[in-house]
Each structure stands twice: as C-alpha cells, then as structure tokens.
Coordinates of C-alpha atoms and ligand atoms in Angstrom, one line a residue:
M1367 CA 17.0 31.1 11.5
P1368 CA 16.7 27.6 12.9
A1369 CA 18.9 24.9 11.6
K1370 CA 17.7 22.9 8.7
H1371 CA 17.0 19.2 8.8
L1372 CA 16.8 16.9 5.9
F1373 CA 14.6 13.8 5.2
V1374 CA 17.2 11.0 3.1
I1375 CA 15.8 8.2 1.2
Y1376 CA 19.1 5.7 -0.1
A1377 CA 17.7 3.8 -2.5
G1378 CA 20.5 2.4 -3.8
G1379 CA 23.2 2.7 -6.8
T1380 CA 27.0 2.9 -7.4
I1381 CA 27.5 5.4 -5.2
G1382 CA 27.5 2.9 -2.1
M1383 CA 28.8 -0.1 -3.9
K1384 CA 31.8 -2.4 -3.3
A1385 CA 33.4 -4.5 -5.6
T1386 CA 32.6 -8.1 -5.4
P1387 CA 33.2 -11.0 -7.3
Q1388 CA 30.1 -10.5 -9.5
G1389 CA 30.8 -6.5 -10.2
H1390 CA 29.9 -3.8 -8.1
S1391 CA 26.9 -4.3 -5.8
P1392 CA 25.1 -2.1 -2.9
V1393 CA 26.5 -2.8 0.2
P1394 CA 23.9 -2.2 3.3
G1395 CA 24.9 0.2 5.9
Y1396 CA 28.0 1.0 4.0
L1397 CA 27.1 4.6 2.7
P1398 CA 25.2 5.6 6.0
A1399 CA 28.5 5.3 7.7
E1400 CA 30.7 7.0 4.9
L1401 CA 27.8 9.7 5.0
A1402 CA 28.1 10.3 8.8
Q1403 CA 32.3 10.6 8.2
I1404 CA 31.6 13.4 5.4
A1405 CA 28.9 15.1 7.3
A1406 CA 31.1 15.7 10.3
R1407 CA 34.0 16.7 8.4
T1408 CA 32.4 19.3 6.2
P1409 CA 31.5 22.5 7.5
N1410 CA 27.7 23.5 7.3
F1411 CA 26.2 19.9 6.6
P1412 CA 22.9 19.9 7.4
A1413 CA 21.2 17.8 9.8
Y1414 CA 19.5 14.8 8.4
T1415 CA 17.6 11.7 9.2
L1416 CA 18.0 8.3 6.3
K1417 CA 16.1 5.5 5.7
E1418 CA 18.1 3.1 4.1
Y1419 CA 15.8 0.8 1.6
A1420 CA 16.0 -3.4 1.8
P1421 CA 17.2 -4.6 -0.2
L1422 CA 19.4 -1.5 -1.7
I1423 CA 19.0 -2.0 -5.6
D1424 CA 21.2 -1.3 -8.8
S1425 CA 18.6 1.2 -10.2
S1426 CA 18.2 -1.6 -13.1
N1427 CA 16.2 -3.2 -10.8
L1428 CA 13.8 -0.1 -10.1
K1429 CA 10.1 -0.5 -10.6
P1430 CA 7.0 1.8 -10.3
E1431 CA 6.5 0.5 -7.0
H1432 CA 9.8 2.0 -5.5
W1433 CA 8.6 5.4 -6.6
N1434 CA 5.2 4.8 -4.9
A1435 CA 7.5 4.1 -1.6
M1436 CA 9.4 7.0 -2.0
A1437 CA 6.4 9.2 -2.5
A1438 CA 5.0 8.0 0.4
D1439 CA 7.8 8.2 2.6
I1440 CA 8.3 12.1 1.3
S1441 CA 4.7 12.2 2.1
R1442 CA 4.7 11.3 5.7
N1443 CA 7.3 13.0 6.5
Y1444 CA 6.5 16.4 4.3
A1445 CA 5.7 18.2 7.7
D1446 CA 8.6 17.3 9.7
Y1447 CA 11.6 18.5 7.2
D1448 CA 13.0 21.2 5.3
G1449 CA 13.9 19.2 2.4
F1450 CA 14.8 15.6 1.0
V1451 CA 17.3 14.0 -0.7
I1452 CA 17.2 10.8 -2.3
I1453 CA 20.5 8.8 -3.1
H1454 CA 19.6 6.7 -6.1
G1455 CA 21.6 4.8 -9.0
T1456 CA 22.1 7.0 -12.3
D1457 CA 20.5 3.8 -14.8
T1458 CA 17.3 5.0 -14.2
L1459 CA 17.5 8.2 -11.8
A1460 CA 15.9 10.5 -14.6
Y1461 CA 12.6 8.6 -14.6
T1462 CA 12.6 8.5 -10.6
A1463 CA 13.0 12.1 -10.7
S1464 CA 10.5 12.6 -13.8
A1465 CA 8.0 10.4 -12.3
L1466 CA 8.4 12.2 -8.5
S1467 CA 7.9 15.2 -10.3
F1468 CA 4.3 14.7 -11.6
M1469 CA 3.4 12.5 -8.2
L1470 CA 4.4 15.7 -5.9
E1471 CA 1.4 17.8 -6.2
N1472 CA 2.2 21.5 -4.7
L1473 CA 5.7 20.7 -3.6
G1474 CA 7.0 23.6 -1.2
K1475 CA 10.3 21.9 -0.4
P1476 CA 13.4 20.8 -2.2
V1477 CA 13.5 17.0 -3.4
V1478 CA 17.4 16.5 -4.8
V1479 CA 17.9 13.5 -6.4
T1480 CA 21.7 12.3 -6.7
G1481 CA 23.8 9.6 -7.3
A1482 CA 27.6 8.7 -8.6
M1483 CA 29.4 7.6 -11.4
V1484 CA 32.2 6.0 -9.0
P1485 CA 31.4 4.8 -5.4
L1486 CA 32.6 6.3 -2.3
S1487 CA 34.5 3.0 -1.8
E1488 CA 36.7 4.2 -4.8
H1489 CA 39.2 7.1 -5.1
P1490 CA 39.0 9.7 -6.8
N1491 CA 35.3 9.9 -7.0
D1492 CA 32.4 12.0 -7.7
A1493 CA 30.0 10.4 -5.0
E1494 CA 31.2 12.6 -2.1
Q1495 CA 31.0 16.2 -3.8
N1496 CA 27.5 15.0 -5.3
L1497 CA 26.3 14.0 -1.9
I1498 CA 27.5 17.3 -0.2
D1499 CA 25.9 19.4 -3.1
A1500 CA 22.8 17.7 -2.9
F1501 CA 22.4 18.0 1.0
Q1502 CA 23.4 21.9 0.4
W1503 CA 20.6 22.5 -2.7
A1504 CA 17.9 20.4 -0.4
T1505 CA 18.6 23.5 2.1
Q1506 CA 17.4 26.3 -0.4
P1507 CA 14.6 28.3 0.7
N1508 CA 13.5 29.2 -2.9
L1509 CA 13.4 25.5 -4.4
F1510 CA 9.9 24.1 -4.6
E1511 CA 10.7 21.0 -7.4
V1512 CA 12.2 17.5 -7.9
C1513 CA 15.7 18.4 -9.2
V1514 CA 19.1 16.7 -10.0
A1515 CA 22.1 17.4 -8.1
F1516 CA 25.1 15.6 -10.1
N1517 CA 28.7 17.0 -11.1
R1518 CA 28.3 20.4 -9.5
Q1519 CA 25.0 21.5 -11.5
L1520 CA 21.3 21.3 -10.6
L1521 CA 18.9 20.4 -13.2
R1522 CA 15.2 20.1 -13.4
G1523 CA 14.2 16.8 -12.3
N1524 CA 11.8 15.9 -15.5
R1525 CA 14.0 17.6 -17.7
S1526 CA 17.2 15.3 -16.9
R1527 CA 18.5 12.5 -19.2
K1528 CA 21.7 10.4 -18.5
L1529 CA 23.2 11.1 -21.4
W1530 CA 27.0 10.0 -21.3
G1531 CA 27.6 6.7 -19.6
A1532 CA 31.1 7.1 -19.0
E1533 CA 31.6 10.9 -17.6
M1534 CA 31.6 12.3 -14.3
G1535 CA 29.0 15.0 -15.9
A1536 CA 26.6 12.2 -17.1
F1537 CA 23.6 14.4 -16.8
G1538 CA 22.2 16.9 -19.3
S1539 CA 19.1 19.0 -19.5
P1540 CA 18.9 19.1 -23.3
N1541 CA 15.7 21.0 -23.5
Y1542 CA 16.1 23.3 -20.7
P1543 CA 18.7 25.4 -19.1
I1544 CA 20.2 24.2 -15.8
L1545 CA 18.6 25.7 -12.8
G1546 CA 21.9 26.1 -10.6
R1547 CA 25.7 25.7 -10.5
V1548 CA 28.3 25.5 -7.7
Q1549 CA 31.0 28.0 -8.4
G1550 CA 32.3 28.9 -4.7
H1551 CA 28.8 29.1 -3.8
Y1552 CA 25.3 27.6 -4.4
E1553 CA 24.0 30.0 -7.1
L1554 CA 20.4 29.0 -8.2
N1555 CA 18.5 31.0 -11.0
I1556 CA 15.2 31.4 -9.3
A1557 CA 13.7 32.9 -12.6
L1558 CA 14.3 29.2 -14.2
C1559 CA 12.9 27.7 -11.1
L1560 CA 9.2 26.6 -10.4
P1561 CA 7.2 29.3 -8.2
K1562 CA 6.2 28.4 -4.7
P1563 CA 2.8 26.7 -5.0
H1564 CA -0.5 28.0 -3.7
G1565 CA -2.5 24.6 -2.9
A1566 CA -1.9 22.3 -0.1
F1567 CA 0.9 19.4 -1.0
Q1568 CA -0.5 16.0 -2.0
A1569 CA 1.2 13.1 -3.0
H1570 CA -0.5 10.7 -5.8
P1571 CA 0.5 7.1 -6.2
I1572 CA 0.6 5.6 -9.2
N1573 CA -0.8 2.1 -10.7
P1574 CA 2.5 0.0 -11.5
A1575 CA 0.2 -2.5 -13.1
L1576 CA -1.3 -0.1 -16.1
P1577 CA -0.3 -1.4 -19.3
I1578 CA 1.7 1.3 -20.7
T1579 CA 5.4 0.7 -23.1
G1580 CA 7.2 2.6 -25.3
F1581 CA 8.1 1.5 -29.0
K1582 CA 11.3 3.4 -31.1
L1583 CA 10.7 3.6 -34.6
Y1584 CA 13.8 2.6 -37.1
P1585 CA 14.0 2.2 -40.8
G1586 CA 12.4 -1.1 -41.7
F1587 CA 10.8 -1.8 -38.1
N1588 CA 8.4 -4.5 -38.3
V1589 CA 4.9 -3.5 -38.5
E1590 CA 3.6 -6.6 -37.6
I1591 CA 5.6 -6.2 -34.0
L1592 CA 4.0 -2.8 -33.2
K1593 CA 0.7 -4.0 -34.4
K1594 CA 0.6 -7.0 -32.0
L1595 CA 1.1 -4.1 -29.5
L1596 CA -1.3 -1.4 -30.7
L1597 CA -4.0 -4.3 -31.2
A1598 CA -3.7 -6.3 -27.9
E1599 CA -6.6 -7.2 -25.8
P1600 CA -7.3 -6.1 -23.3
P1601 CA -5.9 -2.7 -24.9
L1602 CA -3.0 -0.6 -23.9
A1603 CA -3.6 2.4 -21.9
G1604 CA -0.8 4.3 -23.2
L1605 CA 2.2 4.3 -25.8
V1606 CA 5.2 6.4 -26.1
L1607 CA 6.1 6.5 -29.8
E1608 CA 9.6 7.5 -30.3
S1609 CA 9.4 8.8 -33.9
Y1610 CA 12.0 10.8 -36.2
G1611 CA 13.1 14.4 -36.3
A1612 CA 10.1 16.9 -35.7
G1613 CA 7.7 14.0 -34.7
N1614 CA 7.7 12.2 -38.2
A1615 CA 6.7 8.4 -38.8
P1616 CA 6.6 6.5 -42.8
D1617 CA 3.4 8.3 -44.0
A1618 CA 3.4 5.7 -46.8
D1619 CA 2.7 2.9 -44.7
A1620 CA -1.0 2.6 -44.5
E1621 CA -1.2 -0.2 -42.7
L1622 CA 0.9 1.5 -39.8
L1623 CA -1.3 4.1 -39.8
A1624 CA -4.7 2.2 -40.0
A1625 CA -3.2 0.5 -36.5
L1626 CA -2.5 3.7 -34.8
S1627 CA -5.7 5.2 -35.6
H1628 CA -7.7 2.0 -34.7
S1629 CA -5.4 1.7 -31.4
T1630 CA -6.4 5.5 -30.5
H1631 CA -10.0 6.1 -31.7
K1632 CA -11.2 2.6 -31.0
Q1633 CA -9.3 1.2 -28.1
H1634 CA -8.5 4.7 -26.3
T1635 CA -5.1 4.3 -26.0
L1636 CA -3.3 7.4 -25.3
I1637 CA -0.3 7.8 -27.7
L1638 CA 2.3 10.4 -27.1
N1639 CA 4.7 11.0 -30.0
T1640 CA 8.1 12.0 -28.9
T1641 CA 11.2 12.3 -30.9
Q1642 CA 14.3 10.3 -31.0
C1643 CA 16.6 14.0 -31.1
V1644 CA 17.7 14.5 -28.0
S1645 CA 16.9 18.0 -28.3
G1646 CA 14.4 19.9 -30.1
R1647 CA 10.5 19.5 -30.4
V1648 CA 7.8 17.4 -31.6
D1649 CA 5.9 20.0 -34.4
M1650 CA 3.2 17.5 -36.2
D1651 CA 2.3 20.3 -38.7
N1652 CA 5.8 20.6 -40.2
Y1653 CA 5.7 17.7 -42.4
A1654 CA 2.8 15.5 -43.9
T1655 CA 4.8 12.6 -42.3
G1656 CA 3.4 14.1 -39.1
S1657 CA 0.5 15.4 -39.5
A1658 CA -0.3 11.7 -40.8
L1659 CA 0.4 10.8 -36.8
A1660 CA -1.9 13.5 -35.4
R1661 CA -4.6 12.7 -37.8
A1662 CA -4.3 9.0 -36.7
G1663 CA -5.1 10.1 -32.8
L1664 CA -1.4 10.7 -31.7
V1665 CA -1.0 13.7 -29.1
S1666 CA 2.2 15.6 -29.1
G1667 CA 5.1 15.1 -26.5
C1668 CA 6.3 18.7 -27.7
D1669 CA 9.7 18.8 -25.7
M1670 CA 9.4 16.3 -23.4
T1671 CA 12.0 14.0 -22.7
P1672 CA 11.6 10.0 -23.2
E1673 CA 11.8 9.5 -19.4
A1674 CA 9.5 12.3 -18.7
A1675 CA 6.5 11.0 -21.5
L1676 CA 6.4 7.7 -19.9
C1677 CA 6.3 8.9 -16.6
K1678 CA 3.4 11.2 -17.4
L1679 CA 1.7 8.8 -18.9
Y1680 CA 1.5 6.4 -15.6
F1681 CA 0.6 9.6 -13.9
L1682 CA -2.0 11.0 -15.7
L1683 CA -3.7 7.4 -16.6
S1684 CA -3.5 7.0 -12.8
Q1685 CA -5.6 9.8 -12.3
R1686 CA -9.4 9.4 -12.1
T1687 CA -9.6 13.2 -13.4
S1688 CA -12.8 14.9 -13.9
V1689 CA -12.9 18.0 -16.4
L1690 CA -9.8 17.2 -18.0
G1691 CA -9.1 14.0 -19.5
P1692 CA -5.5 12.9 -19.5
E1693 CA -5.1 13.5 -23.2
D1694 CA -5.8 17.1 -22.8
K1695 CA -3.5 17.3 -19.9
L1696 CA -0.6 15.7 -21.8
P1697 CA 0.6 19.0 -23.9
I1698 CA 0.1 21.4 -21.1
S1699 CA 3.1 22.1 -18.6
L1700 CA 2.0 20.3 -15.2
R1701 CA 5.9 20.6 -13.6
G1702 CA 7.8 22.4 -16.1
E1703 CA 8.4 19.5 -18.0
L1704 CA 7.6 20.8 -21.5
S1705 CA 7.8 24.1 -23.2
T1706 CA 4.6 25.4 -24.8
G1707 CA 4.6 27.4 -28.0
Ligands
LIG2914 N1 24.0 0.4 -12.2 C1 24.2 1.9 -11.3 C2 22.7 2.1 -11.0 O1 22.3 2.5 -11.7 C3 24.7 2.8 -12.0 C4 24.9 4.1 -11.4 O2 24.3 4.2 -10.3 O3 26.0 4.6 -11.7 O4 22.3 1.6 -9.9

C-alpha cells in the first residue's frame, strides 16, 4: 500500500501557544517546528504538508469566515491527500467540527480536528498525544466524516461538545457513542461510523452575513428582549432557542407565544427548538409547554447539540435548495448529527 500523505491546517489554539505577559498566545512557526520533531521520533508517523494560518488565533476569535477558508483548503487539496487534520483551539472546536461536517458533502476521507488543554511548550501536556492520535485517525481507510480526536478518543464532530473546561478529557459526545478509542491500537467502531458516500465530494461555503442567533430561556427572562430579536427588521433568518427539558417553554406567556408565532409564520424565521439538557432530546408532543412551541411554528432540534444546531441553520439557510426547504431538512439527519425516532 502506498504511504499515506495528510494535509494539515494549523488554525491556532492553546496547543501551539507560549506564555506571554498578557497570557497564553499563539506563536507563528513554533508548532510546525515541534511537530516535525514529534514526527521524526514517532514510529509510523504519516507524511504531511502543513498550512499555518495567518494570523493564528485563539479560537474565541473564530468567525464563520474561518470555516469557509478551511472548507476551501480541504476542497482545493482533496484529490491529492488521503486525509486531513485541523489543529484548532478547544473553545470553539465543536462549532468548527459541526460546521465542516455540513459543509463537506459526500466526504470520502477522514477530517480529524484536534487541539489540547496544555500547550506543547509546557510539560506534561496532552498536546503531543492528541497530535499523534489525530494523525493516525486521519490515515484510517474506513472513516468518511469529520471527527474530533481528543484524550485518546475519537468523537463524531457534530456530536462533540467541550463539556469540561479543566480536564484533559474536555470533550464529550453525550448523545452518541464514541467512534473509536486508543487501547494499545487504534480501535474504530465502524458500525457507528458514517458509510462511504456514493456521490461526488463537494464543499459548500456558508454565508457568514446571515442574521442567525441563539437565545437561552431562564426563569424570569425578559420577553421584551426576545421580542426585539424576533420582531427585528429585517427579520432574523434563523434562531436556536435553548428551551427546557424535552423542549418546553412557558406556555402561560401569551406574549412570548404570539411573538414566536409571528416570527415563524409572518417573518419566516426558522426557529429551532433545542434543549438545555446536555443529553436527551426535544419531544414537543410530551408536554403542553412543548406542544405550544410546535403550534408557534418551531422545528424540533431532536437530540442535536446547540453547536450542531447553530451550524446546521447556517448551512441550510446558505443553500439555495429546491425540492425540500431548510425547515424540512432540519429534523432529518444529514451527517449523523441527530438520531431519528
Ligand atoms: N482559548 C483557547 C482556544 O480556544 C483554548 C484552547 O485551545 O484550549 O484557542
């Protein structure tokens, strides 16, 4: 078998940072030099070509334009490489993995996103092991999706969340089993992975200017603030509502329901109902407080993470679709991001 060759995007993050008087900050050129040494001393490390983004960012500065740049880089290099690694900050890593999962249609090669809680410049760190694992997963012949490699596990990208801010195992996949783990060797559970696609690979850009936002309910939230969003002119294209439990909201608040209904029915805003619970799913038939939202025109986010929900809105609303509208596609699994039934 010919040796695998990977294309690597280095976008920034703690992994390549050094301590400065202002706090940790990415240092251009540092990670590529360290990576070359790791590659030289690690048996079977795949060959790679690395593109360092300028400027390198703390991923808190990430914008949808970065997703377009990454998708374009993967698309330009798709035919020439066996797999792709994206080195990224952990803060918004789950958003990037989710966004790319939708943007890269009929993906027939692994795209593995990784980062670290402790930089290569400090010891002990998780950075070196996460890099080695990401590179190994990216050579897997049976992986056709965007994944996250972290803390010896492989997660589906659009199911991943940064759940723990102070642990090496920062990422979880609360509504879907992990795809793989490293226990002496790289064990991929193929039955859980997406099948090889039939169609031709295509990278879809998203429109960063789309007016999309999120709103999280809490007891006593000010309906006037939400109304300002819902009744804005020009109208919102999409909103991710983080409601309670199985997708419930205060149905005793007639003003709230009227504003939601006006927004979906008159302003054609796509409102996705997701749950604040870390695991579980939205079922708007379960409670009267949920069915009121269905009548107000909200679409169920099923068991999607809030990150995947937001990115799916960006993706669908950026598409000029024909037969099915975005609202029809929201409760359908496009890339394994939700479980039906
Ligand atoms: N603030 C950093 C970032 O997201 C955190 C990290 O990479 O762990 O870029």
